Tab-separated table of C-alpha atoms in Angstrom:
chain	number	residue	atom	x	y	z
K	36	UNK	CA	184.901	-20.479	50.831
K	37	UNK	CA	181.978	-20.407	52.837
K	38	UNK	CA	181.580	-19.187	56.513
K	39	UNK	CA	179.277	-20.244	58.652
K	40	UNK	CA	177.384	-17.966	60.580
K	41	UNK	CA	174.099	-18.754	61.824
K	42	UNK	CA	172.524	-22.576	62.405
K	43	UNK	CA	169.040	-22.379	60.690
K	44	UNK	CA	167.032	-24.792	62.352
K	45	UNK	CA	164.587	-27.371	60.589
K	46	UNK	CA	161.143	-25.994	58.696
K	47	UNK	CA	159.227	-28.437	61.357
K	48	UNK	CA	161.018	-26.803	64.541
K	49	UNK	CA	160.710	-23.285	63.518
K	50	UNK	CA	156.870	-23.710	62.595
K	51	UNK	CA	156.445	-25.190	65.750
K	52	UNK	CA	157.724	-22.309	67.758
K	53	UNK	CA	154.859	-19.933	66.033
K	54	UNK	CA	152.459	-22.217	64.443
K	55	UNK	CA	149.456	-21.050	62.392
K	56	UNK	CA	146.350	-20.832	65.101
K	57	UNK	CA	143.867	-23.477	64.825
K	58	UNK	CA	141.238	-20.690	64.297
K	59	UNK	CA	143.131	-19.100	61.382
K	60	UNK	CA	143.725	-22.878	59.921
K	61	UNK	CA	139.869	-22.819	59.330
K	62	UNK	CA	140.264	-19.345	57.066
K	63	UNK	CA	143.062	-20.747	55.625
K	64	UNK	CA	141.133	-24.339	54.446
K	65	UNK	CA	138.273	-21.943	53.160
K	66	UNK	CA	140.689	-19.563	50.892
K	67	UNK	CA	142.550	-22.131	49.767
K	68	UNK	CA	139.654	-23.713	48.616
K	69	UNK	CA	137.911	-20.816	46.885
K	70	UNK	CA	141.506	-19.932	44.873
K	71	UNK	CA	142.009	-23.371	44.409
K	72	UNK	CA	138.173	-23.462	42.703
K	73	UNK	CA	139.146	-20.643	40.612
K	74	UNK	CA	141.901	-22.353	38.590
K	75	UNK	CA	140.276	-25.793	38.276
K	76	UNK	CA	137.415	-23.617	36.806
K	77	UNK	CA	135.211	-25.156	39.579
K	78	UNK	CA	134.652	-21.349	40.059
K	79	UNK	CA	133.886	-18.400	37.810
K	80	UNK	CA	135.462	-15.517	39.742
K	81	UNK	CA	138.593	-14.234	38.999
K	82	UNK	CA	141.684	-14.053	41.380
K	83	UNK	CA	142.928	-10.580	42.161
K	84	UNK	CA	146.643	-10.953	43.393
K	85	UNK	CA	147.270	-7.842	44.515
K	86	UNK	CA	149.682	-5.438	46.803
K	87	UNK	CA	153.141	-4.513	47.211
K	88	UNK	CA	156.204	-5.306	45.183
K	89	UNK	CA	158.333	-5.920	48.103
K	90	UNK	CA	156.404	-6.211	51.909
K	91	UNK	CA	159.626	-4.534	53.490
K	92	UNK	CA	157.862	-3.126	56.612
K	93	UNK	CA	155.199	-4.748	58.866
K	94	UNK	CA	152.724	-2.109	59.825
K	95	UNK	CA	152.344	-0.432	55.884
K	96	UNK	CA	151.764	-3.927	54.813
K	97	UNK	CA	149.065	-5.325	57.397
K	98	UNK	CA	147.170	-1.619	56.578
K	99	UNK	CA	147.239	-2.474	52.944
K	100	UNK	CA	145.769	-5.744	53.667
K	101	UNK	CA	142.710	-4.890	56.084
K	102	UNK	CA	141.477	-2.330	53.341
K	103	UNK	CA	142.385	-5.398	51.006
K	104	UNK	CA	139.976	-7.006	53.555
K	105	UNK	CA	137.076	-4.591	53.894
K	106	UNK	CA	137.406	-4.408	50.070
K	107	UNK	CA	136.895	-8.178	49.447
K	108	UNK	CA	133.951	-7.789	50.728
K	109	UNK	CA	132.298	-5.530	48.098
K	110	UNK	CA	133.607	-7.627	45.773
K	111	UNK	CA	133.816	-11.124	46.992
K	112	UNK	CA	130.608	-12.234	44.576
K	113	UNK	CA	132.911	-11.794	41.738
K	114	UNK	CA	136.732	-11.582	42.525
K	115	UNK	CA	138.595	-13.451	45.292
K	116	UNK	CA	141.630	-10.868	46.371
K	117	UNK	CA	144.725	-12.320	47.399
K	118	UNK	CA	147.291	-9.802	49.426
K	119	UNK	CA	150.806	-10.257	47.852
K	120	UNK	CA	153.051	-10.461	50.807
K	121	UNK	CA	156.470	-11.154	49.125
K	122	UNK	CA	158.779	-11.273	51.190
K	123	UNK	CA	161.692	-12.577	48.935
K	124	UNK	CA	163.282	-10.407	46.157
K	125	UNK	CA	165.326	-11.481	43.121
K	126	UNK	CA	167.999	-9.192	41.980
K	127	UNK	CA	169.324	-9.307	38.464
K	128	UNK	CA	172.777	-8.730	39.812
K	129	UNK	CA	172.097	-10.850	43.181
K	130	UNK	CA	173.271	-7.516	45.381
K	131	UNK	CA	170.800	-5.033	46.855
K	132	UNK	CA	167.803	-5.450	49.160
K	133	UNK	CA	166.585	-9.229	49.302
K	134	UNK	CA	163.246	-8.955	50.948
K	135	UNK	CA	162.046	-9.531	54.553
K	136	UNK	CA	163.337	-13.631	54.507
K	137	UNK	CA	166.715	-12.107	54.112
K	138	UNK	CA	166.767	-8.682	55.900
K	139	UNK	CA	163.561	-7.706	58.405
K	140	UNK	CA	165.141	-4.536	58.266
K	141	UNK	CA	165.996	-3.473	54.907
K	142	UNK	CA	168.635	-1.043	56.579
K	143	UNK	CA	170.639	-3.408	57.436
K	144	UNK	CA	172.234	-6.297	56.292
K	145	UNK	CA	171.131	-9.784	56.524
K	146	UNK	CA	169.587	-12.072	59.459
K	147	UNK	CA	167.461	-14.932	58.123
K	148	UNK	CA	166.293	-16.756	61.356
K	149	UNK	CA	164.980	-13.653	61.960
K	150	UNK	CA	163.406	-12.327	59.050
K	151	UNK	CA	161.845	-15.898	58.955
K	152	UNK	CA	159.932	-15.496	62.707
K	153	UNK	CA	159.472	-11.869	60.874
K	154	UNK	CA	157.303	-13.051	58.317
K	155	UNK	CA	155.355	-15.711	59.874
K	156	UNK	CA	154.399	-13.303	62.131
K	157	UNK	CA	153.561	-10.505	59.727
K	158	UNK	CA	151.157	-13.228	57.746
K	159	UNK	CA	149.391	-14.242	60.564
K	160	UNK	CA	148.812	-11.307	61.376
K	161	UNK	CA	147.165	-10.371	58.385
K	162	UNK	CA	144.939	-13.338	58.347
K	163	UNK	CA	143.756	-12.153	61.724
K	164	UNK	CA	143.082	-8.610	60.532
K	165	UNK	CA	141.852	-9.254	56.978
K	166	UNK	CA	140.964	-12.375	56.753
K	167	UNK	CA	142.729	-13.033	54.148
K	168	UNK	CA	145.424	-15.160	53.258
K	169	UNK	CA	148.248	-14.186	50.881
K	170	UNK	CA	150.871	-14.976	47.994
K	171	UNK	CA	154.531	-15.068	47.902
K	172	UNK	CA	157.297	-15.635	45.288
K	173	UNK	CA	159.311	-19.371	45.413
K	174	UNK	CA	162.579	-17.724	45.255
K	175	UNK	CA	164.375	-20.179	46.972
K	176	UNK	CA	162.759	-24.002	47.327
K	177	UNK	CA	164.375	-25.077	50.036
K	178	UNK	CA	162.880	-22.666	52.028
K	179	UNK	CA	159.270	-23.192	51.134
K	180	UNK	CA	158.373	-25.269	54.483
K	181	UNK	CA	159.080	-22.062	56.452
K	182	UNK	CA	155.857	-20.341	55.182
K	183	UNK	CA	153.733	-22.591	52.749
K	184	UNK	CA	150.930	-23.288	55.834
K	185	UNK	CA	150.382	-19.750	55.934
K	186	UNK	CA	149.848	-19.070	52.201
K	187	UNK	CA	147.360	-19.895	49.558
K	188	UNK	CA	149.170	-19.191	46.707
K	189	UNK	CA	152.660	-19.152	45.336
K	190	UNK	CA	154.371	-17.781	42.338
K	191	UNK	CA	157.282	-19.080	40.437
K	192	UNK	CA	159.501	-16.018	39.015
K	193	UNK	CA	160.344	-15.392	35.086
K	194	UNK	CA	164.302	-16.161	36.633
K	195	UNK	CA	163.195	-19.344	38.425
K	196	UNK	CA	160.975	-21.298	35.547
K	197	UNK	CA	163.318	-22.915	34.218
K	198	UNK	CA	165.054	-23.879	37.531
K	199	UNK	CA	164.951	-27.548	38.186
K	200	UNK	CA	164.250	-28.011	41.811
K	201	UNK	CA	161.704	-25.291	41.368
K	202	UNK	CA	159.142	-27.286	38.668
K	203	UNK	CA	160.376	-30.227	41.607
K	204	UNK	CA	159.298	-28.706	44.769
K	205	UNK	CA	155.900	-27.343	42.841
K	206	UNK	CA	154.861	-30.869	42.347
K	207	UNK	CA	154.592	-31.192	46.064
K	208	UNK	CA	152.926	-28.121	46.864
K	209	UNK	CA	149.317	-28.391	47.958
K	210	UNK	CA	147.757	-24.793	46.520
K	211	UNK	CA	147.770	-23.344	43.322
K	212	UNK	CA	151.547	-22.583	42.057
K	213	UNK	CA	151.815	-19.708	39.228
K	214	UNK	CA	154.104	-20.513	37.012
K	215	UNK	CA	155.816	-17.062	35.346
K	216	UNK	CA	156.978	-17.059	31.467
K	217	UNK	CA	161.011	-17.601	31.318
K	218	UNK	CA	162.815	-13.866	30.530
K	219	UNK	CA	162.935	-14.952	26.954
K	220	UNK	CA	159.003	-15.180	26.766
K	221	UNK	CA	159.102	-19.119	25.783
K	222	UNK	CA	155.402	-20.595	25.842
K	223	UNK	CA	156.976	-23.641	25.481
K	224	UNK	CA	159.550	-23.337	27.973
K	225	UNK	CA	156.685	-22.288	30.862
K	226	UNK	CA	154.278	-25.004	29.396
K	227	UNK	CA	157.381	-27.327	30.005
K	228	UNK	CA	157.720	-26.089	33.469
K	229	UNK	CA	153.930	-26.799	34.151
K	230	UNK	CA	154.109	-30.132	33.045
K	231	UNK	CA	156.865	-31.066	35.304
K	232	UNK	CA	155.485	-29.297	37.956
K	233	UNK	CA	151.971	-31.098	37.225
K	234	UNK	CA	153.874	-34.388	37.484
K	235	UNK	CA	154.877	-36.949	40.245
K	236	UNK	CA	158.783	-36.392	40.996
K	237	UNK	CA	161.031	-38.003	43.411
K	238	UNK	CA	163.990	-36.010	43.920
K	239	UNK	CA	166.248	-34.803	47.063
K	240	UNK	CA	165.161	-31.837	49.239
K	241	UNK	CA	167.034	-30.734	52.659
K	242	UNK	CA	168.526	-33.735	53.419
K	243	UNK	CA	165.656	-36.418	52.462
K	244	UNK	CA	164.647	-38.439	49.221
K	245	UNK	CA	160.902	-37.303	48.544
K	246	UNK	CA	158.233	-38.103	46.659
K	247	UNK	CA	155.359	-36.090	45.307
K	248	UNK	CA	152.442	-36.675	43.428
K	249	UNK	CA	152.221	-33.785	41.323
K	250	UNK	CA	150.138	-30.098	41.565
K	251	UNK	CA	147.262	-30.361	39.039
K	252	UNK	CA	146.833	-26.499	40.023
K	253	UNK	CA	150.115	-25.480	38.454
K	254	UNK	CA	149.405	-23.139	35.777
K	255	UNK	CA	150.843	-20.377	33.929
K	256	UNK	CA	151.539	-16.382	34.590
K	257	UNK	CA	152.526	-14.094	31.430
K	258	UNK	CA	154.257	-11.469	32.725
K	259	UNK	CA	156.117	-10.395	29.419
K	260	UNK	CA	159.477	-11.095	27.804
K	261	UNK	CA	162.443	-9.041	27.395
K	262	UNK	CA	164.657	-9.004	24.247
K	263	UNK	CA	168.630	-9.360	23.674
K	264	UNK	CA	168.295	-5.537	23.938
K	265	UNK	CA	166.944	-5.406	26.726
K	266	UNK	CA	163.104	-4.172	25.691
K	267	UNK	CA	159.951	-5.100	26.847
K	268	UNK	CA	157.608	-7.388	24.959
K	269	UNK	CA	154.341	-7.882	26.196
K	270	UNK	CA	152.313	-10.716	26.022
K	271	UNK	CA	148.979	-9.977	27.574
K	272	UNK	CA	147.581	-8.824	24.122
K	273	UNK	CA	144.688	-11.213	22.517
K	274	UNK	CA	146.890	-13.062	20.329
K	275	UNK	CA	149.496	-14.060	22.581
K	276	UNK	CA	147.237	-15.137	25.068
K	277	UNK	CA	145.200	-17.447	22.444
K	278	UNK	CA	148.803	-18.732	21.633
K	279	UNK	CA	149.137	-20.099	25.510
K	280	UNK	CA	145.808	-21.811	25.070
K	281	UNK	CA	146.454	-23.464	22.010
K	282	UNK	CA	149.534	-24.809	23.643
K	283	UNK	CA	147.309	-25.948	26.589
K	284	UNK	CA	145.367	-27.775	24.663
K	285	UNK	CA	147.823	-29.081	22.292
K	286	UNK	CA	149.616	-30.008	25.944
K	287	UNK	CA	146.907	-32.802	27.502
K	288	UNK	CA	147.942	-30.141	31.213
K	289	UNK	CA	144.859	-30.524	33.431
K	290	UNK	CA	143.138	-27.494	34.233
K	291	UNK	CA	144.341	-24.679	31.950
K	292	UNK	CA	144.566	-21.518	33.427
K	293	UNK	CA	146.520	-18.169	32.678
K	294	UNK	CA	146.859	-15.596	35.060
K	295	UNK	CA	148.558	-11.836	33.517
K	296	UNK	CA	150.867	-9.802	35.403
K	297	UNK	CA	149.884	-6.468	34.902
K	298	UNK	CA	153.168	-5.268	35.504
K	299	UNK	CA	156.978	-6.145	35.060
K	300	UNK	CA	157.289	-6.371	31.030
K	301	UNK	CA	153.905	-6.118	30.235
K	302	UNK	CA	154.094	-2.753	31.462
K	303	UNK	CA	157.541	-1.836	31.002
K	304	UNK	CA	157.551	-1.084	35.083
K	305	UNK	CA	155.370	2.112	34.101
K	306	UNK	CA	152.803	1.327	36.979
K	307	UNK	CA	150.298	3.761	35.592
K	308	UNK	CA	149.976	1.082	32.440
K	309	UNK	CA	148.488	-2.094	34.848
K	310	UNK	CA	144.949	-0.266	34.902
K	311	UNK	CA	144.971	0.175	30.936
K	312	UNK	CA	146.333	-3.808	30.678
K	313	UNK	CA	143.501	-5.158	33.186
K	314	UNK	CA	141.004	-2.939	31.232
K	315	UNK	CA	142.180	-4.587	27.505
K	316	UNK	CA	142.384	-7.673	28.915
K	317	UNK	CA	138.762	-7.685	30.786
K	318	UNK	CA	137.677	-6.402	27.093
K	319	UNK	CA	139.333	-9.342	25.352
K	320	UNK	CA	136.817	-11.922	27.404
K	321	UNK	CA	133.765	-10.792	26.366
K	322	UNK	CA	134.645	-11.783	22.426
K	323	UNK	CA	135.836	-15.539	23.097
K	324	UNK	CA	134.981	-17.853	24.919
K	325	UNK	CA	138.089	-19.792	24.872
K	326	UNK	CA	139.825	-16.582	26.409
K	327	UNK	CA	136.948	-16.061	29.034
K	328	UNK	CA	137.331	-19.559	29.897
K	329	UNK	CA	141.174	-19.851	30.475
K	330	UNK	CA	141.876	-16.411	32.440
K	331	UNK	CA	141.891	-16.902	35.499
K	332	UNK	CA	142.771	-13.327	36.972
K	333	UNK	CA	145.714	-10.747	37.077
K	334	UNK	CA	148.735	-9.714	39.255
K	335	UNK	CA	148.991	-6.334	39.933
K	336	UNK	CA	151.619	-4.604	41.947
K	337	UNK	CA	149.963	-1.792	44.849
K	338	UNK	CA	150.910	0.127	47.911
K	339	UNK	CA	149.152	2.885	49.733
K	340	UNK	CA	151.204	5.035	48.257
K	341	UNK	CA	152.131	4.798	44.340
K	342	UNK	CA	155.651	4.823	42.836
K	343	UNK	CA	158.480	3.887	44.457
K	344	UNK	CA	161.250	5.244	46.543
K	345	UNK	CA	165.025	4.937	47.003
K	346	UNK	CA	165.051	4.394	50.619
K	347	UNK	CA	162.265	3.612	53.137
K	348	UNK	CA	161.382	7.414	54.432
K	349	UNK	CA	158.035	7.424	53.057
K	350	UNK	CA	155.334	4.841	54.901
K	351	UNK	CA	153.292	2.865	52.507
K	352	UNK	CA	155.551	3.638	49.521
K	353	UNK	CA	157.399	0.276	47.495
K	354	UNK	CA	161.100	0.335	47.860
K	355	UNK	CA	161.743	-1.446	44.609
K	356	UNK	CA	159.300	-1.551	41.739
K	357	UNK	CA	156.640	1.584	41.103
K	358	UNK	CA	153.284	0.489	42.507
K	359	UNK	CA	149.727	1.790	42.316
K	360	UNK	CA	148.566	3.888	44.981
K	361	UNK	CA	145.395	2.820	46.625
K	362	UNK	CA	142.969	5.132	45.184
K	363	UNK	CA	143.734	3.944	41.784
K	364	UNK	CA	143.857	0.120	42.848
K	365	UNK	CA	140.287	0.422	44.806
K	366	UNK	CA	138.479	1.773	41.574
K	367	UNK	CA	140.397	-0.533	39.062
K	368	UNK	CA	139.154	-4.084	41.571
K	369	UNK	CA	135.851	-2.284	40.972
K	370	UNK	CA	135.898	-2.170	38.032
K	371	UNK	CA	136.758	-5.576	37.196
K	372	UNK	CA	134.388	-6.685	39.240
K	373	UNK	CA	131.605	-5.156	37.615
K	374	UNK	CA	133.584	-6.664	34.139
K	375	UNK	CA	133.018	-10.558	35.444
């Protein structure tokens, strides 16, 4: 049985009641161009998507992303940065905290129309302090048209790739969609995904048949695999990686591109690990060209603070995966920088 609680209006109406200033629409062409160059390999920098595993709280966040800001431009020659703001979390059991969408306050339970003015207003406001425009997880399709004019790129979860409406709803996206490895680690599986997210589709989406024309900046995200046992397999290693291409290639996809997650499986959540797995990986480009020409960047998961902590007492610090701290995450975007 379902009860019904509160009457959600319409993407359109909401957006309309806190649009996207016409200034910040100008920033927002411009980054969404410059990522969007990246992955068609119009552009040699790399993308740097980069901050917190959950943005739970408003003021931590929009300090992470004006030194994200100041940061870019040191770097900006080499590296575009893009400030994760993810504000929707998957749980493996579906109970716990859900992300800002769900609950603006993660101490209490959930209130959507709110937590969606919530995070409108949080990314605008970090366009206005950073310049910079940010990322967030698809976690649920239909509720892409509350935030897509704000961001400049979207991700695709491990949990989510081989979702139907979500390959559907990435054909009609307009910015670079990251599509994450299934669980199981299939290449096939998340090449499969790309294609059909690559694709025209018409299918049915909140109450309307619509047609798209397909995201030629779809591309793929290893983030690892986990086994029947529950371990972690990683797949940002040389050989792996060179697998994905192959399958690009073998794939007729238009504009191959890989992006690794430095975290989640690859790691084995030990946050530490991300600066060692960016490090390998930068290594890895300077012996092939094929590599070089296909990576496209990394995910990495950072907070002022590093680790992570039960409940939110500490400001700055993730309340669900382990992040870098700052210090760390300023020398390692360095350092990558100077790798390009």
């Amino acid at each position: 049985m379902f009860e019904k609680q509160i009457k959600i209006p319409d993407p359109e109406i909401l957006v309309g009641q806190m649009p996207l200033p016409a200034s910040l629409k100008k920033i927002k062409a411009e980054r969404d161009r410059l990522v969007s160059d990246v992955i068609s390999g119009k552009s040699e920098k790399l993308i740097i998507i980069v901050g917190p595993c959950s943005a739970h709280e408003a003021a931590p966040v929009l300090e992470y992303v004006e030194r994200l800001g100041r940061l870019n431009e040191r770097v900006k020659d080499k590296l575009v940065l893009v400030p994760r703001i993810y504000t929707n979390k998957p749980r493996t059991r579906g109970v716990g905290y859900k992300g800002m969408f769900s609950q603006p306050d993660p101490t209490k339970s959930e209130d959507i129309l709110k937590g969606i003015f919530a995070i409108r207003e949080l990314n605008i406001k970090a366009i206005e302090a950073s310049g910079l425009s940010a990322a967030d997880e698809m976690l649920y399709p239909a509720n892409i048209h509350y935030v897509d004019d704000l961001l400049s790129y979207i991700a695709v979860g491990a949990r989510s790739s081989e979702n139907q409406l979500h390959r559907l709803v990435s054909s009609g996206i307009d910015v670079p969609v990251g599509i994450k490895n299934p669980m199981s680690g299939s290449v096939q599986v998340m090449l499969n995904s790309i294609y059909a997210a690559q694709s025209g589709q018409i299918f049915k989406l909140n109450g309307w048949q619509v047609k798209t024309n397909g995201n030629p900046l779809a591309h793929a995200i290893l983030r690892g695999a986990v086994d029947g046992y529950g371990n972690d397999i990683p797949n940002f290693h040389y050989e792996t990686v060179m697998q994905v291409i192959e399958g690009y290639a073998r794939s007729g996809l238009k504009n191959p591109a890989i992006i690794i997650d430095a975290n989640h499986s690859n790691s084995g959540k030990k946050f530490k690990q991300q600066i060692r797995i960016c490090e390998e990986v930068m290594q890895n480009r300077l012996y092939d060209n094929d590599f070089k020409r296909n990576l496209k960047g990394f995910m990495i998961e950072s907070f002022l603070e590093e680790g992570c902590q039960a409940e939110d007492k500490i400001y700055g610090k993730s309340i669900t995966d382990p992040c870098l701290g700052w210090q760390d995450t300023e020398r390692l975007i360095l350092d990558i920088a100077e790798k390009v």
